[in-house]
Amino acid sequence: MLGVTSLVLGLIVVVLFGSWLVRRFRGGSQSTAQRESYERHKDAQQREPPVDIGDVREVGVQEFSEHHSGERQAVCKIEGFVVFVEDLPNDVAVGDVLEIKVLSFNRGHTSATATFVARA
């Protein structure tokens, strides 16, 4: 009796694990937002950035992010290209328009880092 119970429980575990693997590799575990984000990321890797290092631009703050160092950064976009702005005054809010200077790109050139210059 114990052998049959162990066999049934083992089969249940194998079926559950197998179905999880199938969903994982077919993308079934991703939400629609995650899939869309991944597709936008792939598209961004295929195009040239709309900015160059040293460019000074005006951008609107869309949201804030916390850098791995703990520093608050503004998330801005230029033609859909993400730019993380550092060295912000404490009173900058979502919707503010800033003048920024592009400092660098990430490895894949899918986003850039900039520094705050002034309020626009």
Phi, psi and omega in degrees: 000317180296325179294319179294317179298316179296319179296316180296314178297321177297318178296320179298315179298316180297317179296314180297315179296318179297317179293325177296317180298317180299313179298320182297315183278341176267358179083011182292341182274352180273144174281168178300319180296321179294318179296317179297319178297317179297318179296319178296321178297316178297318178297319181296328179291339183269351183242159178282144177296145180280007180227161174239159176298132182097346178298141173250124185225161171259131182222156174261141179282122180265324179193181178239151178226154177255119178296157180300341177278353181097354181283138177284133178234146174274139176258119181232164178227142174236111184052040180083354181274126185281132176233125177265123184255126181257175175058047183275145168295153183296335186266010176290135183233164175303134181098343177294147177257128184239153168260128184230162175235125182287126183257320185198169175247158171284177185305317183271004184057033179261354174204168181226161173247138180224167176243149178291132176254307182194170170278139182271000000 
